[in-house]
PDB file of C-alpha atoms and ligand atoms in Angstrom:
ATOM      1  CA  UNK U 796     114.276 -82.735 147.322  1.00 83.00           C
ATOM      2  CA  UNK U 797     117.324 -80.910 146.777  1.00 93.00           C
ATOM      3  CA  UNK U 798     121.656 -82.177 146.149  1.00 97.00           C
ATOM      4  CA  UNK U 799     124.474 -80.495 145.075  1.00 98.00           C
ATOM      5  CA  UNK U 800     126.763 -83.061 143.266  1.00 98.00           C
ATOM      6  CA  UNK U 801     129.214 -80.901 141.863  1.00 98.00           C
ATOM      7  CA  UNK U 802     131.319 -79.316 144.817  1.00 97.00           C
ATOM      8  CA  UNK U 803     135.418 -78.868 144.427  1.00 97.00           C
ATOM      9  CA  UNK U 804     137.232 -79.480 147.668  1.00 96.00           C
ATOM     10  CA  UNK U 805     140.749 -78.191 148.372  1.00 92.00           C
ATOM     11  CA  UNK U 806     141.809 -81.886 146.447  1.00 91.00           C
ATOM     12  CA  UNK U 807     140.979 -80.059 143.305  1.00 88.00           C
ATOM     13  CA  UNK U 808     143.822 -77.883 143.661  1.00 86.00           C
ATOM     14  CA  UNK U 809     141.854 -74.502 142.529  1.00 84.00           C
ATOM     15  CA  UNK U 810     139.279 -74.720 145.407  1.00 89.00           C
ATOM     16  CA  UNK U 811     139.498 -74.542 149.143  1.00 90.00           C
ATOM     17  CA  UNK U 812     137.359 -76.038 152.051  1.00 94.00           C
ATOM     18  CA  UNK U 813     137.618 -79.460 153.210  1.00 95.00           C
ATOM     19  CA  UNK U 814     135.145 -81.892 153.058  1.00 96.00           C
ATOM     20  CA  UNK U 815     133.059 -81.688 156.354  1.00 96.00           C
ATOM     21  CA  UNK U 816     133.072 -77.861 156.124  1.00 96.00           C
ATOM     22  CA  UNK U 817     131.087 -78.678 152.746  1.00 97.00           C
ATOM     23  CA  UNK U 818     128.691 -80.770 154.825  1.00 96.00           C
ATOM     24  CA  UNK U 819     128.258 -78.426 157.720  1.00 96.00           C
ATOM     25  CA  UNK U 820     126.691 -75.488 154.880  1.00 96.00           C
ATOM     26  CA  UNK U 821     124.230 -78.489 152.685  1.00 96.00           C
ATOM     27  CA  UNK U 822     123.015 -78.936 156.132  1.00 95.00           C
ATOM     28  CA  UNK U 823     122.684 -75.402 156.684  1.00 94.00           C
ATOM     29  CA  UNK U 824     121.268 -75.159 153.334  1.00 95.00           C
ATOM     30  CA  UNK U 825     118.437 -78.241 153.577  1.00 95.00           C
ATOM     31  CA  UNK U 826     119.685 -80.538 150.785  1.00 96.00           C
ATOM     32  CA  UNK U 827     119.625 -84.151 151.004  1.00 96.00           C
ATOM     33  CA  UNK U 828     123.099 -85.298 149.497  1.00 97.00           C
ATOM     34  CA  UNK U 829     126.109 -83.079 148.730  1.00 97.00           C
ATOM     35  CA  UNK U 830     128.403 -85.074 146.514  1.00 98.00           C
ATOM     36  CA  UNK U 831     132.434 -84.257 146.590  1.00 98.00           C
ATOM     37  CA  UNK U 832     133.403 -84.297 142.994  1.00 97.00           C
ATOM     38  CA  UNK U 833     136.933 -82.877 142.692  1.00 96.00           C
ATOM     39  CA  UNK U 834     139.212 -82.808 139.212  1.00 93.00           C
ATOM     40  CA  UNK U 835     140.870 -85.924 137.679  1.00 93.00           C
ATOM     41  CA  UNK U 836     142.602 -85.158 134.646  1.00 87.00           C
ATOM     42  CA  UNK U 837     144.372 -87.080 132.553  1.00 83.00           C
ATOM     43  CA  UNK U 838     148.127 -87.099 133.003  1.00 73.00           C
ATOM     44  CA  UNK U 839     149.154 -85.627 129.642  1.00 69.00           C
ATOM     45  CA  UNK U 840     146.920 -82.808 130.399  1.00 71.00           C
ATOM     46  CA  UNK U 841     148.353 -82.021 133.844  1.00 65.00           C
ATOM     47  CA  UNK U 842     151.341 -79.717 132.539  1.00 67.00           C
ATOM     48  CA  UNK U 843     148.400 -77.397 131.001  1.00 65.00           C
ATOM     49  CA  UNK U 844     147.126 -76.573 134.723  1.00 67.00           C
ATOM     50  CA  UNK U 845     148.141 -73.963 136.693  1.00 70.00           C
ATOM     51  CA  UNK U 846     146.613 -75.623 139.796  1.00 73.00           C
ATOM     52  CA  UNK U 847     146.652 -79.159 139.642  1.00 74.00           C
ATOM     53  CA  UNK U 848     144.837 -81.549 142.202  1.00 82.00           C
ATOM     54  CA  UNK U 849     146.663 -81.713 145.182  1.00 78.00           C
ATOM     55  CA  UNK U 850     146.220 -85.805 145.585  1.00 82.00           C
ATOM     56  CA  UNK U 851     148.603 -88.664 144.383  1.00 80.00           C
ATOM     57  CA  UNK U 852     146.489 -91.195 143.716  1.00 89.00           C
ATOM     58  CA  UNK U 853     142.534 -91.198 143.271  1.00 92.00           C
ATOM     59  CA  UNK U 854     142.417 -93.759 145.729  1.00 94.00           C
ATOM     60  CA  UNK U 855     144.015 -91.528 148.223  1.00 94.00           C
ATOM     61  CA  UNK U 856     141.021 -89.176 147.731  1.00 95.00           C
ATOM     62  CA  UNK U 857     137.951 -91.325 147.696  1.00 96.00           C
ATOM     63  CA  UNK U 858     139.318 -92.822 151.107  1.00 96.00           C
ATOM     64  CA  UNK U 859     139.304 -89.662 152.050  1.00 96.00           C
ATOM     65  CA  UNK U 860     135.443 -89.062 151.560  1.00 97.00           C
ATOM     66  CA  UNK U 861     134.740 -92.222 153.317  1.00 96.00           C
ATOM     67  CA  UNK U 862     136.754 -91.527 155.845  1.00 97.00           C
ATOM     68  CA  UNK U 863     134.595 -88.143 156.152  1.00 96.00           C
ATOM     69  CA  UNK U 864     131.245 -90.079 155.596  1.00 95.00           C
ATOM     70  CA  UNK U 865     131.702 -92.111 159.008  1.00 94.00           C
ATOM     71  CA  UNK U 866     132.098 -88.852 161.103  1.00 94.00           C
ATOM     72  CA  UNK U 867     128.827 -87.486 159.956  1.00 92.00           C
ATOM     73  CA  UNK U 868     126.155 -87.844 162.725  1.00 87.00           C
ATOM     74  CA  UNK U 869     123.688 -85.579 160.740  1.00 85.00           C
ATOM     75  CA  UNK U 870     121.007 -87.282 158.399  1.00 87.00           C
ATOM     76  CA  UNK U 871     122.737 -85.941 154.551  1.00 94.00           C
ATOM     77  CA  UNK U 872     123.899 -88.204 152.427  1.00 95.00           C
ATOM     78  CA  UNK U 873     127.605 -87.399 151.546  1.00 97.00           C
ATOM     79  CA  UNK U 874     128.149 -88.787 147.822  1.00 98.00           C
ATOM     80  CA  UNK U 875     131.388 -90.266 146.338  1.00 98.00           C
ATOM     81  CA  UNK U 876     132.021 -88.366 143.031  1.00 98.00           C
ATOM     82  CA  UNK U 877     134.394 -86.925 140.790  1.00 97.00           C
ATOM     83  CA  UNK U 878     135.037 -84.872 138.173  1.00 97.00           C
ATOM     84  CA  UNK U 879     137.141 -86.158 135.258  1.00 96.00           C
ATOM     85  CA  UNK U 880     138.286 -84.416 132.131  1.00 94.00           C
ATOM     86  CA  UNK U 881     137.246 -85.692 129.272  1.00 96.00           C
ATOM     87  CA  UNK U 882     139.431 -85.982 126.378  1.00 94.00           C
ATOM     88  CA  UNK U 883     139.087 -87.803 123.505  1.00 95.00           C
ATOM     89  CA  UNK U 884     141.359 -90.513 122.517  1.00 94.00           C
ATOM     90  CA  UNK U 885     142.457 -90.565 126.459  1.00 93.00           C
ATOM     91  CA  UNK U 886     139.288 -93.182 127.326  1.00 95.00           C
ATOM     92  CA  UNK U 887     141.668 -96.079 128.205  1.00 94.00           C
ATOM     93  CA  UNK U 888     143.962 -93.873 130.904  1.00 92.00           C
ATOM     94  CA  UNK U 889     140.618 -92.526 132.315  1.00 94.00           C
ATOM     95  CA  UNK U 890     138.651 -96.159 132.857  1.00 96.00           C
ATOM     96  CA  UNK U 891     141.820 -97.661 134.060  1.00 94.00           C
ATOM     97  CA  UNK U 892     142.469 -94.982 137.084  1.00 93.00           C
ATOM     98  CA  UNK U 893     138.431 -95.442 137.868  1.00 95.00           C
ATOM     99  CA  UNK U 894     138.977 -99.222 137.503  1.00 95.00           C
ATOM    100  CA  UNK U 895     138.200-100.919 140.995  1.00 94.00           C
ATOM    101  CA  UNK U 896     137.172 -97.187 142.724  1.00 96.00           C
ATOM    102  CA  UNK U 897     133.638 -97.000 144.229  1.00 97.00           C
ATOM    103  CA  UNK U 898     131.866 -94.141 143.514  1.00 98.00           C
ATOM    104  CA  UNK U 899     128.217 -92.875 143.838  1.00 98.00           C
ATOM    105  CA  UNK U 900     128.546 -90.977 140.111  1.00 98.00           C
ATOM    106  CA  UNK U 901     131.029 -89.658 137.698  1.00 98.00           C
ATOM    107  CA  UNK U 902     130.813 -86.646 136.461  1.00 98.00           C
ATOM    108  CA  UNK U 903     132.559 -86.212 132.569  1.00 98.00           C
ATOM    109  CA  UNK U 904     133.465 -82.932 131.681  1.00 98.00           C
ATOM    110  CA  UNK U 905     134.662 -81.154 128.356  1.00 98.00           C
ATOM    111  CA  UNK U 906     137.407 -78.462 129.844  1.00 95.00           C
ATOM    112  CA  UNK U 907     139.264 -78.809 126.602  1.00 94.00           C
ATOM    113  CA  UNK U 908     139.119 -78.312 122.568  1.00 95.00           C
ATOM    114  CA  UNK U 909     142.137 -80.287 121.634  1.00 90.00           C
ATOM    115  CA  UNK U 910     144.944 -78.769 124.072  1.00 87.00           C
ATOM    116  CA  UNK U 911     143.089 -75.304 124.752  1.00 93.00           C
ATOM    117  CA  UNK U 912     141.159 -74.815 127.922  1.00 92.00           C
ATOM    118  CA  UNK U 913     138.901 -73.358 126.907  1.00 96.00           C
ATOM    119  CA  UNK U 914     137.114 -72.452 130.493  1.00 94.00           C
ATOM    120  CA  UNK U 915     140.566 -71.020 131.628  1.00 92.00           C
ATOM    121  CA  UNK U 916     140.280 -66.840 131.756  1.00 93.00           C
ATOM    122  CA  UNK U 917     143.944 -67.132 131.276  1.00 92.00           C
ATOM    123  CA  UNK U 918     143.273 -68.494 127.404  1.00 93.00           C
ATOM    124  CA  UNK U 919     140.115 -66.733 126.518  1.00 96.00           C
ATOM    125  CA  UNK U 920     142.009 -64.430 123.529  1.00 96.00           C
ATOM    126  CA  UNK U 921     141.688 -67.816 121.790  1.00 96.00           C
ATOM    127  CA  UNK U 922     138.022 -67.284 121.240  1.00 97.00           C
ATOM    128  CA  UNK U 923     138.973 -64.602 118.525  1.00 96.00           C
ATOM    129  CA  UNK U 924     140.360 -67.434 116.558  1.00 96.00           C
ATOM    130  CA  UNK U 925     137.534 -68.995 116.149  1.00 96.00           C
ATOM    131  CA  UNK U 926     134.180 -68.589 114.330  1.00 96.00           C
ATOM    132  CA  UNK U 927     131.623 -68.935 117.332  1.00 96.00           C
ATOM    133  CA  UNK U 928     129.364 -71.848 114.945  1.00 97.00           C
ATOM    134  CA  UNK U 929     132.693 -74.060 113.942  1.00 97.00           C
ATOM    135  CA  UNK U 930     133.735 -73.965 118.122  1.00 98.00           C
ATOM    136  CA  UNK U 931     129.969 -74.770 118.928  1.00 98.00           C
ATOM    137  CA  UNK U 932     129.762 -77.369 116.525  1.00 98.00           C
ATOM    138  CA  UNK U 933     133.743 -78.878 117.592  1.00 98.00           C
ATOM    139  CA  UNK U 934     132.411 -78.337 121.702  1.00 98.00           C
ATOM    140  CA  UNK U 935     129.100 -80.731 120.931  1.00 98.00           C
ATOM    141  CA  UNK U 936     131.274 -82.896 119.008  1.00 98.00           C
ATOM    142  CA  UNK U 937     133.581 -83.729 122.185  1.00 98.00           C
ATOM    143  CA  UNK U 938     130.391 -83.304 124.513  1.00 98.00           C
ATOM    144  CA  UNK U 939     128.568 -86.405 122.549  1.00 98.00           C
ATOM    145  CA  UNK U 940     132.057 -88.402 122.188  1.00 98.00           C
ATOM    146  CA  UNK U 941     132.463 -87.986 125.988  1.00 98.00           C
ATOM    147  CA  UNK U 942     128.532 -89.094 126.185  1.00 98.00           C
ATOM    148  CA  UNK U 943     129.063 -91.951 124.111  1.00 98.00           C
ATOM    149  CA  UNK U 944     132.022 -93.005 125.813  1.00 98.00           C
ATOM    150  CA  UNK U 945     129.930 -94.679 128.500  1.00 96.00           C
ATOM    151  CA  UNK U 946     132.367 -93.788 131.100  1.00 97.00           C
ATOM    152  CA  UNK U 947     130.066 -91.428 132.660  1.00 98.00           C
ATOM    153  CA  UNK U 948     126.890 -90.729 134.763  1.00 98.00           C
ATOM    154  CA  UNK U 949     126.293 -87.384 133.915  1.00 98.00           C
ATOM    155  CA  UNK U 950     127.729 -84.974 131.539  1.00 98.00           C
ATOM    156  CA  UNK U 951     128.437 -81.928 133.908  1.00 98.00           C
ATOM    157  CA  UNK U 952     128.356 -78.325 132.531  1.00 98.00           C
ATOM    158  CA  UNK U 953     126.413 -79.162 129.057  1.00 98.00           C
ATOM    159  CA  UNK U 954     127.058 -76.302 127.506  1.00 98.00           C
ATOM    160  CA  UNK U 955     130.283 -74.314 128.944  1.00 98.00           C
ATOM    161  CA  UNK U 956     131.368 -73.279 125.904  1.00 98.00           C
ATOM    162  CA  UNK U 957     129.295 -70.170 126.696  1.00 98.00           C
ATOM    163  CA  UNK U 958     131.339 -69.544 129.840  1.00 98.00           C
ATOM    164  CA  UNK U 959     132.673 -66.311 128.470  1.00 98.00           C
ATOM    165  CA  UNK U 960     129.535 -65.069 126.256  1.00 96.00           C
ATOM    166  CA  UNK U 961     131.269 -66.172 122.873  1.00 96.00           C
ATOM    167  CA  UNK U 962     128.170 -67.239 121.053  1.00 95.00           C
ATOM    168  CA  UNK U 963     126.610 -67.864 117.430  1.00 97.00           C
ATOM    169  CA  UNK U 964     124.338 -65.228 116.228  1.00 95.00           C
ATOM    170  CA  UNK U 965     122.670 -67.999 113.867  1.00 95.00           C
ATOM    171  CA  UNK U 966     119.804 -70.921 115.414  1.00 95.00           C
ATOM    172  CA  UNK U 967     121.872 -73.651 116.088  1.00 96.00           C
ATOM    173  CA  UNK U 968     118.810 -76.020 117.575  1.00 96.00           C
ATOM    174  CA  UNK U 969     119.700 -78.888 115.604  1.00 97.00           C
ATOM    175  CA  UNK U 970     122.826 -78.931 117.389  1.00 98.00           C
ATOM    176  CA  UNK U 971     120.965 -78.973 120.560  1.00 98.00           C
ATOM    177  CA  UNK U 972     119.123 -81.328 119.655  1.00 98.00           C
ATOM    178  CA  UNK U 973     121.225 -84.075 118.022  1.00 98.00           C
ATOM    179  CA  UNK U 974     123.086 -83.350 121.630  1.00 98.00           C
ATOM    180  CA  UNK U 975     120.044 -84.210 123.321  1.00 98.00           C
ATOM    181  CA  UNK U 976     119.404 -87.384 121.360  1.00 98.00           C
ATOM    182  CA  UNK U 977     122.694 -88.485 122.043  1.00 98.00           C
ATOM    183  CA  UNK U 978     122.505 -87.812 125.638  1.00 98.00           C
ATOM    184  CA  UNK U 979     119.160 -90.277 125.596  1.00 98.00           C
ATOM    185  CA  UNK U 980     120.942 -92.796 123.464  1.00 98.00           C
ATOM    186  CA  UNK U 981     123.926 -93.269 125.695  1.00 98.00           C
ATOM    187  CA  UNK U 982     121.631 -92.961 129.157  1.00 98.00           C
ATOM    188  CA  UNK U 983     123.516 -90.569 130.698  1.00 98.00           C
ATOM    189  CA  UNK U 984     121.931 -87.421 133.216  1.00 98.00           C
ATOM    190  CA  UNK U 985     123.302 -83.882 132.713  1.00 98.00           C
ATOM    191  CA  UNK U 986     123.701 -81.536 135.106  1.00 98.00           C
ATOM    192  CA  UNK U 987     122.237 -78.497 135.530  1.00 98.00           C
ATOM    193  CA  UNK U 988     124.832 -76.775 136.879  1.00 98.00           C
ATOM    194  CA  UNK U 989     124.125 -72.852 138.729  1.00 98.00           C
ATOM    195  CA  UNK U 990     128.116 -71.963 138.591  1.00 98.00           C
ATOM    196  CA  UNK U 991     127.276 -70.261 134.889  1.00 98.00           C
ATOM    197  CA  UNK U 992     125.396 -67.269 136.591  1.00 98.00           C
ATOM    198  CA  UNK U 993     128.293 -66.520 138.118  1.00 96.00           C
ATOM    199  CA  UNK U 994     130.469 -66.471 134.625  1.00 97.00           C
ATOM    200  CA  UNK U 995     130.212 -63.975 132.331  1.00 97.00           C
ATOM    201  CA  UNK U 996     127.614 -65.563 130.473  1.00 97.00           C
ATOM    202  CA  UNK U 997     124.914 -65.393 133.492  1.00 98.00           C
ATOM    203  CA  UNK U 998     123.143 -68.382 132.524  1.00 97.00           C
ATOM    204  CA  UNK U 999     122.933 -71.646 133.909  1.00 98.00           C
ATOM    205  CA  UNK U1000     124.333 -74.499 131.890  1.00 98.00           C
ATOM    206  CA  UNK U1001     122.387 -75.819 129.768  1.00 98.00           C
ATOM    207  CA  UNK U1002     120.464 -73.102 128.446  1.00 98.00           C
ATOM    208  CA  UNK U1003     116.882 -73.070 128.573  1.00 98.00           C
ATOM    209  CA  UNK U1004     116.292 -73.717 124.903  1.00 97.00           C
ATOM    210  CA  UNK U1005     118.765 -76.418 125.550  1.00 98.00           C
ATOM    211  CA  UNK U1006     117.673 -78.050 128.402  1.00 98.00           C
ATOM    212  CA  UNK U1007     114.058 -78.244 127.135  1.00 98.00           C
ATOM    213  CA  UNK U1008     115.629 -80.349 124.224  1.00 98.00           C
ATOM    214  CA  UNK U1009     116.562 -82.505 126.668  1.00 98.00           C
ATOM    215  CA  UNK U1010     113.725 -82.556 128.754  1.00 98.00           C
ATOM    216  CA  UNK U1011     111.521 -83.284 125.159  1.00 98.00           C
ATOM    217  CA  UNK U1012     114.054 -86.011 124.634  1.00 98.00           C
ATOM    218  CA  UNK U1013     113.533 -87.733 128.144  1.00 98.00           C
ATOM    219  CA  UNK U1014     117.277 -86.685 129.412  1.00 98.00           C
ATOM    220  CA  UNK U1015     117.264 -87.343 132.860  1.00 98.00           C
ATOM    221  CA  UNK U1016     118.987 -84.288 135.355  1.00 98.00           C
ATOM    222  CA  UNK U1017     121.041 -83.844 138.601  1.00 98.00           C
ATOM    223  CA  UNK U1018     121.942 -80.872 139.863  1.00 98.00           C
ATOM    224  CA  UNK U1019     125.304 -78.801 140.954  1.00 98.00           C
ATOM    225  CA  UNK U1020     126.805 -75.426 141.791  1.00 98.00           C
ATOM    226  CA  UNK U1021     129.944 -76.230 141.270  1.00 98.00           C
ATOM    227  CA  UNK U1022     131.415 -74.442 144.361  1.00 97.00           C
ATOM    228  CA  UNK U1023     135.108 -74.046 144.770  1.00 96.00           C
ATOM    229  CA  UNK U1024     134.823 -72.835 148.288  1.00 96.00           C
ATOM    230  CA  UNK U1025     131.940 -74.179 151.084  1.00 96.00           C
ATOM    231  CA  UNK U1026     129.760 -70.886 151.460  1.00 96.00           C
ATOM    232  CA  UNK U1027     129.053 -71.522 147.249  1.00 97.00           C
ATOM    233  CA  UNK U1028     127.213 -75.064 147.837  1.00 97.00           C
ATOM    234  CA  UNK U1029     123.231 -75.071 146.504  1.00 97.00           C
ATOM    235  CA  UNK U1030     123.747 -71.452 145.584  1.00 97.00           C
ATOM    236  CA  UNK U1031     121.012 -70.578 143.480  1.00 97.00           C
ATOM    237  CA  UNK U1032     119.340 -73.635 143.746  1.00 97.00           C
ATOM    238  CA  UNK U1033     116.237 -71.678 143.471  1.00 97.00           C
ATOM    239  CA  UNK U1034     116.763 -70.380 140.263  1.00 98.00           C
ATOM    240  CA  UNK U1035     117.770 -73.869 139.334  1.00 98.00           C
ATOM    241  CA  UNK U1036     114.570 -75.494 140.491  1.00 97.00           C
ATOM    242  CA  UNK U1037     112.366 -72.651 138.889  1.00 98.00           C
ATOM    243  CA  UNK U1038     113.978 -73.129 135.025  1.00 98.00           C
ATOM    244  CA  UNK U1039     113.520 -77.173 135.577  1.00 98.00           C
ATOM    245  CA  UNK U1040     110.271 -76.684 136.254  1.00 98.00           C
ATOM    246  CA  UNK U1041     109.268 -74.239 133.546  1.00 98.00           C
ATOM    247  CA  UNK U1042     110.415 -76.834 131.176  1.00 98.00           C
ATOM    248  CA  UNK U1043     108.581 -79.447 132.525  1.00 98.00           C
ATOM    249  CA  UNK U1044     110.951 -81.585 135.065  1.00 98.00           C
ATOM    250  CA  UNK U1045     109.278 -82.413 137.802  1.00 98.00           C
ATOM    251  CA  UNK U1046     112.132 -85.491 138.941  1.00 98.00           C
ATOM    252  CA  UNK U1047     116.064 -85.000 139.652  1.00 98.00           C
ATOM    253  CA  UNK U1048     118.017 -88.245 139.736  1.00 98.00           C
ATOM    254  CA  UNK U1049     120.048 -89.729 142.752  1.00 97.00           C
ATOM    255  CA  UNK U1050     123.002 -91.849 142.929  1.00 98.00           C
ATOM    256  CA  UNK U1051     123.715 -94.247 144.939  1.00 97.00           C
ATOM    257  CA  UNK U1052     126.683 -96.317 143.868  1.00 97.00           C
ATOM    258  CA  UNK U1053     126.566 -95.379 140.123  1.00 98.00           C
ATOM    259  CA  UNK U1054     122.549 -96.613 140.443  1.00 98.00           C
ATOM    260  CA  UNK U1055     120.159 -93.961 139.629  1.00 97.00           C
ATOM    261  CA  UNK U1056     116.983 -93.123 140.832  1.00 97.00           C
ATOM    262  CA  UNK U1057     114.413 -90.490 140.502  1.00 97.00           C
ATOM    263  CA  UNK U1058     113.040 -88.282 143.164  1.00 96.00           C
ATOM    264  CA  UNK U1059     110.503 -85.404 142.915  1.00 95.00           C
ATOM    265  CA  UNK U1060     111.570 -82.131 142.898  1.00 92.00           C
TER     266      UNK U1060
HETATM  267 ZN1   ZN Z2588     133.908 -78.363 135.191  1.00 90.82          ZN
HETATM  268 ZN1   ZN Z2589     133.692 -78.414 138.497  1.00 90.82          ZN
END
């Protein structure tokens, strides 16, 4: 059993590929479901984006999807998601543009610390400000905010901060750790997401060390490459599946209309 819920479309604005040309290569590719989850971001944090999504309205864009899903003769299931920014203090703007959309799973994502995107090449001298523990510590911080928000199914990208290979010299478990717990408390999946070994970090997100935490703590898992274009969707899904399964996962979770369920890997 194999999905890829974490695929950009040309809605996102910094991806291309429509919908059904996503489809055509998870068929190719064996998996089961590919779920569309494109950006939304808050309004105030538009402006910051060089490459803003490309719809007007959310509804415009989950029509869309459905409007895809009927044309499908194949047997995939094509998943209703999204991708929204999390920022803090922003949780009433975010539930009242999901208010009265169906979706299969939302996907919250720290992109930002305060107004920095931090993922952005364009703003990575910003790192040098920084002492890699204090960012680590403020990244978790938002991470288990965004988790305790309960706006979310999964947390995507668990640890991106990494992105660029900025990281603490010093053990910084317990951080892991009280992320984990969190993660458990609030009953929310994380991704593991493959688009890291393409960064210059070359890990997946979450680390290993990391995503053991999770595992120990019962944090359920879904799984994404995060492709911006269609030829990227499931890649390295067999790395992916190898590093759950050294840590002991032997289930991925489903969606189906924000209700979960487990399947065997
Ligand atoms: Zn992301
Ligand atoms: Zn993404």
């Amino acid at each position: 059993m194999s999905v890829d819920y974490h695929v950009h479309t040309f809605f996102s604005g910094d991806a291309r590929g429509r919908i059904l040309e996503y489809v055509k290569i998870a068929l190719i590719k064996k998996l089961e479901d590919v779920g569309i989850s494109d950006h939304f971001i808050p309004g105030r944090m538009i402006g910051r984006l060089d490459e803003p999504p490309v719809y007007k309205k959310l509804s415009d864009y989950v029509k869309k999807i459905n409007e895809a899903k009927r044309k499908i003769k194949s047997a995939i299931g094509l998943k209703v998601g999204v991708e929204v920014d999390f920022i803090p203090g922003l949780e009433n703007e975010i539930k009242n543009v999901l208010k009265g959309l169906i979706f299969d799973y939302i996907i919250g994502s720290v992109h930002f610390i305060e107004e920095w995107p931090f993922d952005h090449p364009k703003y990575i001298l910003e790192y040098q400000k920084w002492d890699p523990v204090k960012l680590y510590e403020k990244y978790f911080m938002v991470v288990q905010v965004c988790a305790k928000s309960k706006i979310f199914d999964v947390i995507g990208h668990p640890d991106l901060i990494k992105k660029f290979g900025y990281k603490p010299k010093t053990d910084i478990t317990d951080l892991y750790v009280a992320t984990a717990k969190v993660f458990k408390e609030n009953d929310v999946c994380i991704e593991v997401n493959t688009s890291g070994l393409r960064h210059p970090c070359r890990e997946i997100y979450p680390n290993k060390r990391f995503l053991k935490m999770c595992y120990e703590e019962g944090v359920q898992i879904t799984l994404g490459s995060d492709a911006h274009t269609p030829e990227s969707v499931g890649m390295d899904f067999d790395k992916a599946l190898d590093l759950i399964k050294k840590v002991g996962y032997r289930h991925i979770t489903i969606f189906n209309g924000r209700r979960k369920q487990l399947k065997e890997v």
